[in-house]
Coordinates of C-alpha atoms in Angstrom, one line a residue:
Chain A
M823 CA 42.7 18.5 25.2
P824 CA 46.2 19.9 24.9
E825 CA 48.9 18.5 27.1
P826 CA 49.8 20.9 29.8
T827 CA 53.0 22.6 28.8
G828 CA 53.4 24.9 31.8
V829 CA 56.5 24.7 34.0
I830 CA 56.1 24.8 37.8
H831 CA 58.0 27.8 39.0
D832 CA 59.1 27.9 42.6
I833 CA 58.1 31.4 43.4
G834 CA 59.7 31.1 46.8
Y835 CA 58.3 31.9 50.2
Q836 CA 55.5 34.4 50.2
R837 CA 55.0 36.5 53.2
Y838 CA 51.4 37.1 54.4
T839 CA 50.2 40.6 54.8
G840 CA 46.4 40.0 54.6
P841 CA 44.0 40.2 57.5
R842 CA 44.4 38.1 60.7
L843 CA 41.0 37.4 62.2
G844 CA 40.3 38.0 65.9
R845 CA 39.3 35.8 68.8
R846 CA 35.7 35.5 67.8
H847 CA 36.5 34.0 64.4
V848 CA 39.1 31.7 65.8
F849 CA 36.6 30.5 68.5
G850 CA 34.0 30.0 65.8
A851 CA 36.3 28.0 63.7
L852 CA 37.2 25.8 66.6
Y853 CA 33.5 25.4 67.6
L854 CA 32.5 24.4 64.1
H855 CA 35.5 22.0 63.9
G856 CA 34.3 20.4 67.1
L857 CA 30.7 20.1 65.9
R858 CA 31.9 18.4 62.7
T859 CA 34.1 16.1 64.8
V860 CA 31.1 15.0 66.9
F861 CA 29.2 13.9 63.8
G862 CA 32.3 12.5 62.1
L863 CA 32.2 15.0 59.3
G864 CA 35.6 15.4 57.6
R865 CA 36.7 12.2 59.2
S866 CA 36.9 8.6 58.3
A867 CA 33.7 6.6 57.5
K868 CA 34.3 4.6 60.7
A869 CA 34.0 7.7 62.7
K870 CA 30.6 8.5 61.1
I871 CA 28.9 5.2 62.0
F872 CA 28.0 5.7 65.6
P873 CA 26.8 9.3 65.6
W874 CA 24.7 8.8 62.5
L875 CA 23.3 5.6 63.9
V876 CA 22.2 7.4 67.1
L877 CA 20.8 10.2 65.0
G878 CA 18.9 7.7 62.9
I879 CA 17.4 6.0 65.9
V880 CA 16.1 9.1 67.5
T881 CA 14.7 10.4 64.3
L882 CA 13.1 7.1 63.6
V883 CA 11.5 7.1 67.1
A884 CA 10.2 10.6 66.5
A885 CA 8.8 9.6 63.1
G886 CA 7.1 6.5 64.7
V887 CA 5.6 8.6 67.5
T888 CA 4.3 11.1 65.0
A889 CA 2.9 8.4 62.8
V890 CA 1.1 6.7 65.7
R891 CA -0.4 10.1 66.7
S892 CA -1.6 11.0 63.3
Q893 CA -3.1 7.6 62.7
I894 CA -4.6 6.7 66.1
G895 CA -4.7 10.1 67.5
E896 CA -3.0 9.0 70.7
V897 CA -0.1 11.1 72.1
V898 CA 2.5 8.5 72.9
M899 CA 4.9 11.0 74.3
S900 CA 5.1 14.8 74.7
Y901 CA 8.0 16.8 73.4
A902 CA 9.7 17.0 76.8
Q903 CA 9.0 13.3 77.5
F904 CA 10.9 12.5 74.3
A905 CA 14.1 13.9 75.8
D906 CA 13.6 11.8 78.9
A907 CA 12.9 8.7 76.9
M908 CA 16.1 9.2 74.8
S909 CA 18.4 9.9 77.8
W910 CA 20.1 6.5 77.7
L911 CA 21.0 7.0 74.1
V912 CA 22.3 10.5 74.9
I913 CA 24.6 8.9 77.5
F914 CA 26.1 6.6 75.0
F915 CA 26.4 9.4 72.5
V916 CA 28.2 11.6 75.0
A917 CA 30.5 8.6 75.9
V918 CA 31.6 8.5 72.3
A919 CA 31.6 12.2 71.4
A920 CA 33.3 13.7 74.4
P921 CA 36.4 11.6 74.2
E922 CA 36.5 12.2 70.5
L923 CA 36.6 15.9 71.2
V924 CA 39.1 16.2 74.0
S925 CA 40.8 12.8 74.9
R926 CA 42.1 12.4 71.3
D927 CA 43.8 15.8 71.5
L928 CA 45.3 14.9 74.9
Q929 CA 46.6 11.6 73.6
S930 CA 48.2 12.9 70.4
G931 CA 49.9 15.8 72.2
V932 CA 48.4 18.4 69.7
L933 CA 47.5 20.8 72.5
P934 CA 50.8 22.6 72.6
L935 CA 50.1 23.5 69.0
Y936 CA 46.8 25.1 70.0
F937 CA 48.2 26.9 73.1
S938 CA 51.2 28.3 71.3
R939 CA 48.7 30.3 69.2
P940 CA 46.8 33.5 70.1
L941 CA 43.8 31.5 71.2
P942 CA 43.2 32.2 74.9
R943 CA 43.5 29.0 76.9
A944 CA 39.9 29.1 78.2
D945 CA 38.6 29.2 74.6
Y946 CA 39.7 25.7 73.7
P947 CA 37.6 23.9 76.4
L948 CA 34.7 26.4 76.0
A949 CA 34.5 25.9 72.2
K950 CA 34.5 22.1 72.7
L951 CA 31.9 22.4 75.4
L952 CA 29.7 24.5 73.2
A953 CA 30.2 22.1 70.3
L954 CA 29.2 19.1 72.4
G955 CA 26.2 20.9 73.9
T956 CA 25.0 22.0 70.5
A957 CA 25.4 18.4 69.2
L958 CA 23.3 17.0 72.1
W959 CA 20.7 19.7 71.7
L960 CA 20.4 18.9 68.0
L961 CA 20.2 15.2 68.8
L962 CA 17.2 15.8 71.1
G963 CA 15.7 18.9 69.5
G964 CA 15.9 17.8 65.9
P965 CA 13.5 14.8 66.4
Q966 CA 11.1 17.1 68.3
L967 CA 11.0 19.3 65.3
V968 CA 10.0 16.2 63.2
M969 CA 7.3 15.5 65.7
F970 CA 6.1 19.1 65.6
L971 CA 6.0 19.2 61.8
G972 CA 4.1 15.9 61.8
A973 CA 1.6 17.3 64.3
A974 CA 1.3 20.7 62.6
F975 CA 0.5 19.2 59.3
T976 CA -2.1 16.7 60.7
T977 CA -3.8 19.0 63.2
K978 CA -7.5 19.4 62.7
Q979 CA -7.7 22.7 64.5
G980 CA -6.1 24.8 61.8
M981 CA -3.6 27.6 62.8
R982 CA -4.8 27.4 66.4
G983 CA -3.6 23.8 66.5
V984 CA -0.3 24.7 65.1
W985 CA 0.1 27.5 67.6
N986 CA -0.7 25.1 70.5
E987 CA 1.8 22.6 69.2
L988 CA 4.4 25.3 69.1
L989 CA 3.7 26.3 72.7
D990 CA 4.3 22.6 73.6
L991 CA 7.4 22.4 71.4
L992 CA 9.3 25.4 72.8
P993 CA 9.5 24.1 76.5
G994 CA 10.5 20.8 75.0
L995 CA 13.4 22.4 73.2
L996 CA 14.4 24.3 76.4
Y997 CA 14.3 21.0 78.3
A998 CA 16.4 19.4 75.6
G999 CA 18.8 22.3 76.1
L1000 CA 19.0 21.5 79.8
W1001 CA 19.8 17.9 79.1
A1002 CA 22.5 19.0 76.6
V1003 CA 24.2 21.4 79.0
V1004 CA 24.3 19.0 81.9
F1005 CA 25.4 16.0 79.9
A1006 CA 28.0 18.0 77.9
S1007 CA 29.6 19.6 80.9
I1008 CA 29.9 16.3 82.9
G1009 CA 31.0 14.3 79.8
L1010 CA 33.6 16.7 78.7
L1011 CA 35.1 17.1 82.2
V1012 CA 35.4 13.3 82.6
A1013 CA 36.9 13.0 79.1
S1014 CA 39.4 15.8 79.7
L1015 CA 41.0 13.8 82.5
T1016 CA 42.4 11.1 80.3
G1017 CA 43.9 10.7 76.9
K1018 CA 42.7 7.1 76.6
R1019 CA 39.4 7.3 74.8
A1020 CA 38.2 3.9 76.0
F1021 CA 38.8 4.9 79.6
A1022 CA 37.1 8.2 79.1
A1023 CA 34.0 6.5 77.5
G1024 CA 33.9 4.1 80.4
G1025 CA 34.2 6.9 82.9
I1026 CA 31.4 8.8 81.4
V1027 CA 29.0 5.8 81.3
A1028 CA 30.1 5.0 84.9
V1029 CA 29.2 8.5 86.1
F1030 CA 25.7 8.3 84.6
L1031 CA 24.9 4.7 85.2
M1032 CA 26.6 4.0 88.5
T1033 CA 24.8 6.8 90.2
A1034 CA 21.4 5.3 89.3
P1035 CA 21.5 2.6 92.1
V1036 CA 22.3 5.4 94.6
V1037 CA 19.1 7.0 93.6
G1038 CA 17.3 3.7 93.9
T1039 CA 18.6 3.1 97.4
L1040 CA 17.9 6.6 98.6
S1041 CA 14.3 6.5 97.2
I1042 CA 13.3 3.5 99.3
M1043 CA 14.8 4.9 102.6
P1044 CA 12.2 5.4 105.3
S1045 CA 12.3 9.2 105.2
Q1046 CA 10.1 11.1 102.8
T1047 CA 12.5 14.0 102.6
V1048 CA 15.3 11.7 101.6
N1049 CA 13.0 10.0 99.1
E1050 CA 12.1 13.3 97.6
L1051 CA 15.8 14.5 97.4
A1052 CA 17.0 11.1 96.1
F1053 CA 16.9 12.1 92.5
L1054 CA 19.7 14.7 93.1
A1055 CA 22.2 11.8 93.2
S1056 CA 22.2 11.0 89.5
P1057 CA 22.6 13.5 86.7
S1058 CA 19.8 12.0 84.7
T1059 CA 17.2 12.0 87.5
L1060 CA 18.4 15.5 88.5
V1061 CA 17.5 16.8 85.0
S1062 CA 14.2 15.0 85.2
G1063 CA 13.6 16.5 88.6
V1064 CA 14.2 20.0 87.2
G1065 CA 11.8 19.1 84.3
T1066 CA 9.1 17.9 86.7
W1067 CA 9.3 21.2 88.6
A1068 CA 9.6 23.6 85.7
L1069 CA 7.4 21.9 83.1
G1070 CA 5.0 20.0 85.3
D1071 CA 2.2 18.7 83.1
L1072 CA 4.1 19.2 79.9
L1073 CA 6.7 16.7 81.0
E1074 CA 4.4 14.1 82.5
P1075 CA 0.6 14.6 82.5
A1076 CA -0.9 13.9 86.0
D1077 CA -2.7 10.8 84.7
Q1078 CA 0.6 9.2 83.9
G1079 CA 2.0 9.7 87.3
G1080 CA 2.9 13.4 87.2
G1081 CA 6.7 13.1 86.9
L1082 CA 9.2 12.3 89.7
P1083 CA 7.9 12.6 93.3
I1084 CA 10.2 15.5 94.3
G1085 CA 7.6 17.1 96.6
D1086 CA 8.3 20.8 97.1
F1087 CA 12.0 20.5 96.4
G1088 CA 11.8 21.7 92.8
P1089 CA 13.9 24.8 93.3
V1090 CA 16.5 22.7 95.1
Y1091 CA 16.8 20.6 91.9
A1092 CA 17.1 23.7 89.8
L1093 CA 19.8 25.1 92.0
A1094 CA 21.6 21.7 92.1
A1095 CA 21.6 21.6 88.3
V1096 CA 23.1 25.1 88.0
A1097 CA 25.7 24.3 90.7
L1098 CA 26.6 21.0 88.9
V1099 CA 27.1 22.7 85.6
T1100 CA 29.0 25.6 87.1
T1101 CA 31.3 23.2 89.0
C1102 CA 31.9 21.1 86.0
V1103 CA 32.8 24.1 83.8
A1104 CA 35.0 25.6 86.5
L1105 CA 36.9 22.3 86.9
L1106 CA 37.2 22.0 83.1
L1107 CA 38.8 25.4 82.8
L1108 CA 41.1 24.7 85.7
R1109 CA 42.1 21.4 84.1
Y1110 CA 43.0 23.2 80.9
R1111 CA 45.0 25.9 82.7
K1112 CA 47.2 23.1 83.9
V1113 CA 47.3 21.3 80.6
A1114 CA 48.3 24.5 78.8
A1115 CA 51.3 25.1 81.0
R1116 CA 52.8 21.7 80.3
Chain B
M1368 CA 74.5 41.0 57.2
R1369 CA 71.1 39.7 56.1
V1370 CA 68.2 42.1 56.0
F1371 CA 65.1 41.5 58.0
P1372 CA 62.7 44.0 56.4
R1373 CA 60.1 43.8 59.1
L1374 CA 62.4 43.8 62.1
G1375 CA 65.5 45.7 61.1
R1376 CA 68.3 45.3 63.5
V1377 CA 66.3 45.3 66.7
T1378 CA 66.6 43.0 69.6
L1379 CA 64.8 39.8 68.8
I1380 CA 64.8 38.2 72.3
A1381 CA 66.0 39.8 75.5
T1382 CA 65.8 38.4 79.0
E1383 CA 67.0 40.1 82.2
S1384 CA 67.7 38.1 85.4
L1385 CA 65.1 35.6 84.2
T1386 CA 64.5 33.0 86.8
K1387 CA 62.0 30.2 86.8
T1388 CA 61.5 28.0 89.9
Y1389 CA 59.0 25.2 89.7
G1390 CA 56.7 24.2 92.5
G1391 CA 58.9 21.4 93.7
G1392 CA 61.8 23.8 94.3
V1393 CA 63.5 22.9 91.0
T1394 CA 65.2 25.8 89.4
A1395 CA 64.9 25.6 85.6
L1396 CA 66.3 29.0 84.8
A1397 CA 68.6 31.0 87.1
D1398 CA 69.3 34.6 86.6
L1399 CA 69.5 34.4 82.8
T1400 CA 70.4 37.6 81.1
V1401 CA 70.8 37.5 77.3
A1402 CA 69.9 39.5 74.3
V1403 CA 70.0 38.3 70.7
E1404 CA 69.5 39.9 67.3
P1405 CA 67.4 38.6 64.5
G1406 CA 68.9 35.7 62.6
I1407 CA 69.3 32.0 63.3
I1408 CA 70.0 31.5 66.9
G1409 CA 71.2 28.2 68.4
L1410 CA 70.1 27.5 71.9
V1411 CA 72.3 24.7 73.2
G1412 CA 72.5 22.9 76.4
A1413 CA 72.3 19.4 77.8
N1414 CA 68.9 17.8 78.4
G1415 CA 67.3 19.6 81.4
A1416 CA 69.4 22.7 81.0
G1417 CA 66.2 24.8 80.8
K1418 CA 65.8 25.2 77.0
S1419 CA 62.2 24.1 76.9
T1420 CA 61.3 26.2 79.9
L1421 CA 62.8 29.2 78.2
I1422 CA 60.8 28.6 75.1
K1423 CA 57.6 28.2 77.1
I1424 CA 58.3 31.5 78.9
L1425 CA 59.0 33.2 75.5
L1426 CA 55.6 31.9 74.3
G1427 CA 53.9 33.2 77.5
L1428 CA 52.8 29.7 78.5
L1429 CA 54.8 29.9 81.7
E1430 CA 55.2 32.8 84.0
P1431 CA 58.8 33.6 85.0
T1432 CA 59.3 33.5 88.8
T1433 CA 61.3 36.7 88.6
G1434 CA 63.0 38.8 85.9
Q1435 CA 62.0 40.4 82.6
V1436 CA 61.6 38.9 79.2
R1437 CA 60.9 40.5 75.8
V1438 CA 60.2 38.8 72.5
L1439 CA 59.9 40.9 69.3
D1440 CA 59.8 43.9 71.6
L1441 CA 56.7 42.6 73.3
D1442 CA 56.3 41.3 76.8
P1443 CA 55.0 37.7 76.7
T1444 CA 53.7 37.7 80.2
T1445 CA 51.2 40.5 79.5
Q1446 CA 51.0 40.5 75.7
S1447 CA 51.1 36.8 75.1
D1448 CA 48.4 36.9 72.4
Q1449 CA 50.4 39.4 70.3
V1450 CA 53.6 37.4 70.8
R1451 CA 51.9 34.1 69.8
A1452 CA 50.4 35.7 66.7
R1453 CA 53.9 36.4 65.5
V1454 CA 55.7 33.3 66.6
G1455 CA 55.6 29.8 65.3
Y1456 CA 56.4 26.9 67.7
M1457 CA 57.5 23.4 66.9
P1458 CA 57.4 21.3 70.0
E1459 CA 59.9 18.6 70.8
H1460 CA 57.5 15.7 71.3
D1461 CA 54.9 14.0 69.1
A1462 CA 52.1 16.5 68.5
L1463 CA 50.2 15.2 65.5
P1464 CA 46.7 13.5 65.6
P1465 CA 47.3 10.3 63.5
D1466 CA 43.9 10.3 61.8
L1467 CA 44.1 13.7 60.2
T1468 CA 45.9 14.4 56.9
A1469 CA 48.7 16.8 57.0
A1470 CA 46.8 19.2 54.8
E1471 CA 43.8 19.2 57.1
L1472 CA 45.8 19.6 60.3
V1473 CA 47.9 22.5 59.0
T1474 CA 44.9 24.2 57.5
H1475 CA 43.0 23.9 60.8
L1476 CA 46.0 25.2 62.8
G1477 CA 46.3 28.1 60.4
R1478 CA 42.7 29.0 61.1
M1479 CA 43.5 28.8 64.8
S1480 CA 46.2 31.5 64.1
G1481 CA 43.5 33.7 62.7
L1482 CA 43.9 33.0 59.0
P1483 CA 40.7 33.2 56.9
R1484 CA 39.5 29.8 55.7
T1485 CA 40.7 30.0 52.1
V1486 CA 43.9 31.7 53.0
A1487 CA 44.6 29.0 55.6
R1488 CA 44.1 26.3 53.0
E1489 CA 46.4 28.0 50.5
R1490 CA 49.1 28.7 53.0
A1491 CA 48.9 25.2 54.4
S1492 CA 49.7 23.8 51.0
E1493 CA 52.5 26.3 50.6
A1494 CA 54.0 25.6 54.0
L1495 CA 53.9 21.8 53.3
R1496 CA 55.5 22.3 49.9
H1497 CA 58.2 24.4 51.5
V1498 CA 59.1 21.6 53.9
G1499 CA 59.1 19.1 51.1
L1500 CA 55.7 17.3 51.4
Y1501 CA 53.7 17.1 48.2
E1502 CA 51.2 14.4 47.4
E1503 CA 51.8 12.8 50.8
R1504 CA 49.9 15.7 52.4
Y1505 CA 46.6 14.1 51.6
R1506 CA 47.4 10.9 53.6
P1507 CA 46.8 10.5 57.3
V1508 CA 49.7 11.6 59.4
G1509 CA 49.6 8.3 61.3
G1510 CA 51.3 6.6 58.4
Y1511 CA 54.2 9.1 58.2
S1512 CA 57.8 8.4 58.9
T1513 CA 59.5 10.3 61.8
G1514 CA 61.1 12.7 59.3
M1515 CA 57.8 13.5 57.6
K1516 CA 56.2 14.1 61.0
Q1517 CA 58.9 16.5 61.9
R1518 CA 58.3 18.3 58.6
V1519 CA 54.6 18.6 59.3
K1520 CA 55.4 20.0 62.7
L1521 CA 57.6 22.6 61.0
A1522 CA 55.0 23.4 58.4
Q1523 CA 52.3 24.1 61.1
A1524 CA 54.7 26.5 62.8
L1525 CA 55.2 28.3 59.5
V1526 CA 51.6 28.4 58.2
H1527 CA 50.7 31.8 59.7
D1528 CA 53.9 33.5 58.5
P1529 CA 55.5 34.2 61.8
D1530 CA 58.4 36.6 62.4
L1531 CA 60.1 34.1 64.7
L1532 CA 60.2 30.3 64.8
L1533 CA 60.9 28.5 68.0
L1534 CA 62.1 25.0 67.2
D1535 CA 62.5 22.6 70.1
E1536 CA 64.9 19.8 69.0
P1537 CA 63.8 19.7 65.4
T1538 CA 66.3 16.9 64.5
N1539 CA 65.1 14.6 67.3
G1540 CA 64.7 11.0 66.2
L1541 CA 66.0 11.6 62.6
D1542 CA 68.7 9.6 60.9
P1543 CA 71.9 11.5 59.8
A1544 CA 70.5 12.2 56.3
G1545 CA 67.3 13.4 57.8
R1546 CA 69.2 15.6 60.3
D1547 CA 71.1 17.2 57.4
A1548 CA 67.9 17.8 55.5
M1549 CA 66.1 19.3 58.5
L1550 CA 69.1 21.6 59.2
A1551 CA 69.3 22.7 55.6
L1552 CA 65.6 23.5 55.7
V1553 CA 65.9 25.5 58.9
H1554 CA 68.9 27.4 57.4
R1555 CA 66.8 28.1 54.3
I1556 CA 63.9 29.5 56.4
G1557 CA 66.4 31.7 58.3
T1558 CA 68.1 33.0 55.2
E1559 CA 65.7 33.0 52.3
F1560 CA 62.4 33.3 54.0
G1561 CA 63.6 36.1 56.2
I1562 CA 62.2 34.6 59.4
S1563 CA 64.3 34.5 62.5
V1564 CA 64.7 31.1 64.0
L1565 CA 65.6 29.9 67.5
V1566 CA 66.8 26.3 67.3
C1567 CA 67.1 24.3 70.5
S1568 CA 69.4 21.4 70.5
H1569 CA 71.5 19.4 72.9
L1570 CA 73.9 18.8 70.0
L1571 CA 76.2 21.8 69.6
G1572 CA 77.9 20.4 66.5
E1573 CA 74.6 20.4 64.8
V1574 CA 73.4 23.9 65.4
E1575 CA 76.7 25.6 65.0
R1576 CA 76.7 24.7 61.3
I1577 CA 73.6 26.8 60.6
C1578 CA 73.4 29.5 63.3
D1579 CA 74.9 32.9 63.4
T1580 CA 74.3 33.3 67.1
L1581 CA 74.8 30.8 69.8
V1582 CA 73.4 30.8 73.3
A1583 CA 74.6 28.1 75.6
I1584 CA 72.9 27.4 78.8
D1585 CA 73.6 24.8 81.5
G1586 CA 71.6 24.2 84.6
G1587 CA 69.5 27.2 83.8
R1588 CA 72.5 29.5 83.7
L1589 CA 74.0 31.3 80.8
L1590 CA 77.3 29.8 79.7
R1591 CA 77.9 32.1 76.8
A1592 CA 76.0 34.0 74.2
D1593 CA 77.7 35.5 71.2
R1594 CA 77.8 35.6 67.4
I1595 CA 79.5 32.6 65.9
S1596 CA 81.9 34.8 64.0
A1597 CA 83.0 36.4 67.2
M1598 CA 83.5 33.0 68.8
T1599 CA 85.5 31.4 66.1
S1600 CA 87.8 34.4 65.5
A1601 CA 88.6 34.6 69.2
T1602 CA 89.5 30.9 69.3
D1603 CA 92.4 31.0 66.9
I1604 CA 95.3 30.2 69.1
L1605 CA 98.9 29.1 68.6
A1606 CA 100.2 26.0 70.3
V1607 CA 103.9 26.2 71.1
E1608 CA 105.8 23.2 72.3
V1609 CA 109.4 23.4 73.5
S1610 CA 111.3 20.4 75.0
E1611 CA 112.6 22.5 77.9
G1612 CA 112.3 25.9 79.4
I1613 CA 108.6 26.2 79.2
E1614 CA 108.4 28.5 82.2
E1615 CA 111.1 30.8 80.9
L1616 CA 109.3 31.1 77.5
A1617 CA 106.0 31.7 79.2
A1618 CA 107.5 34.5 81.3
R1619 CA 109.1 36.0 78.3
L1620 CA 105.9 36.0 76.3
V1621 CA 103.9 37.5 79.1
A1622 CA 106.6 40.2 79.3
L1623 CA 105.9 40.8 75.6
R1624 CA 102.2 41.3 76.4
L1625 CA 101.1 38.0 74.9
P1626 CA 98.4 36.2 76.9
V1627 CA 99.6 32.7 77.6
R1628 CA 98.0 29.6 79.0
R1629 CA 99.7 26.4 80.0
D1630 CA 98.1 23.2 78.7
G1631 CA 100.4 20.3 79.8
R1632 CA 103.5 20.5 77.8
L1633 CA 102.0 23.1 75.5
L1634 CA 101.8 26.9 75.7
L1635 CA 98.7 28.3 74.2
V1636 CA 99.0 31.8 72.8
E1637 CA 96.1 33.8 71.4
L1638 CA 96.7 34.7 67.8
A1639 CA 96.2 38.5 67.5
D1640 CA 97.7 38.9 64.1
D1641 CA 100.5 37.7 61.9
T1642 CA 103.2 39.4 64.0
T1643 CA 102.3 37.0 66.9
Y1644 CA 104.2 34.3 65.0
D1645 CA 107.3 36.4 64.7
T1646 CA 107.1 37.5 68.3
I1647 CA 107.0 33.9 69.5
L1648 CA 109.8 32.7 67.2
G1649 CA 111.9 35.6 68.3
A1650 CA 111.4 34.8 71.9
V1651 CA 112.2 31.1 71.4
A1652 CA 115.4 32.1 69.5
E1653 CA 116.5 34.6 72.1
L1654 CA 116.1 32.0 74.9
D1655 CA 117.8 29.5 72.6
L1656 CA 115.1 26.8 73.3
P1657 CA 114.6 23.7 71.2
L1658 CA 111.3 24.4 69.4
H1659 CA 109.2 21.3 68.7
R1660 CA 106.1 22.6 67.4
L1661 CA 104.4 25.9 66.5
D1662 CA 101.0 25.5 64.9
Q1663 CA 97.6 27.2 64.7
R1664 CA 94.7 25.6 66.4
R1665 CA 91.3 26.5 65.0
H1666 CA 89.1 25.8 68.0
R1667 CA 85.7 24.5 67.2
V1668 CA 83.0 26.2 69.2
A1669 CA 82.5 23.0 71.1
E1670 CA 86.0 23.1 72.6
L1671 CA 85.3 26.6 73.6
F1672 CA 82.5 25.5 75.7
A1673 CA 84.3 22.5 76.9
T1674 CA 87.1 24.6 78.4
R1675 CA 84.6 26.8 80.1
E1676 CA 82.4 24.2 81.6
P1677 CA 84.7 23.0 84.4
S1678 CA 84.9 26.5 85.8
H1679 CA 81.1 26.5 86.0
A1680 CA 80.6 23.0 87.5

């Protein structure tokens, strides 16, 4: 191969006259960047360990459940139940991912570099929220897809069996979406309050785990109404409550206890979930209005 | 005069009675009216004079309490997106995530300015090359020296090819050699790249070397805004020292329509042209005064401000 003989010419500064993409593209770029950040893509090997470990665990569980079902024929857990069962893992995943998405930027002071660009100030938190929500949904929905494929290929009822499985899968994916939205909005709000990632992670875990004893206390109070509303007190049980109301048998077959004892308060749970998410997103936007002006 | 092909000789930044009062009753800008043409503009003032507040208003990040502001003939309070698309901003404080490489960070921020993916990557490399970062750009920013970090901050402000750069204390934390290099770079951007630059600094001596316009603010008020050339030519004055008869000489010079100022034992006379010398010498000779000294003082811009400040405070 000949030696390169070329000379490097300094062609000086080149002005840019090409296209400048609009808000949608910039939002998309920020969203994809966030999604990659959550899974540690384009980052150091250390940043990849935890997300891929969690992803590995949930996939392994799904594979195990599928294997048991195909061998023994017993349904260990339904699609929607899978999301419930994995919720504690999701909490830890959020506690790592949300600070990675927003606390890191607060800490390094990079936000003025974003907000001095054409990006509208609400787009930054919304793109991050969407990225975290998508990541959580993939985390819970991906393994369900594994379970579905396993069931579809081993079904003994032909196409009809596949169709039935699909009808079970879709509510499961929707339910995973609910988990994703609730956990992402709470997690991101908490993480956006501090630049210290450790504090943010602790705060997120605290919000989810410290509220569990409240539910426990309320559910043994001597009033049935209080018992039935007790699950509003913690985000995890709130989501389960909505699931019990909306999915009923799909979430928890009656022979297994029939879900949470929420009585007739199902719609209250649904409203509470909507209110919770709306409040979190509103506070998040408010938070970034303040941050942007700094 | 340099040519700014895309701007011509329009007004780059104009404010009118611009006032910003923060919630706590702190007035950061008070009735600031100034207009500057494209070029390299030095914005000088002590810490807390309102420089950063002004920059944030120019970027549309802060709303002025009262008054008007225009940047590149756009209103940043209502057209902030269009302003920000054409402006590059280098903040004063640390702004770099330590775990990203300079190339990744600048590329990402280029995309945030609306550059397509491949263009962003190319322009990021170019911008980093222009600020003097080569192979280092593939290393995490966390390991950079202060000077290199400042260069990365400058590169990200440059990546989307803005028409105006807003640089907030670009020489902060640099050693003397680093300061010189940064100032030379800013000067090159302003002259060779054809990009207008607003450089903020609390060090007048630093920016006056590279700017062609100076805007001085203090306590949120405008001290002075003018082209450097106008400032320095107006500051050529003659210092006259006589051992007696200072008042007589002063009166005589005033009678000869020469503006005179007393400064201790000196008389300071503005140098209009070469005949000023002869006029003064003539007056001294006529009054038969012992002349000790007659020399030209080339005021540095700094002294110009120093003499004005007491009247303000």
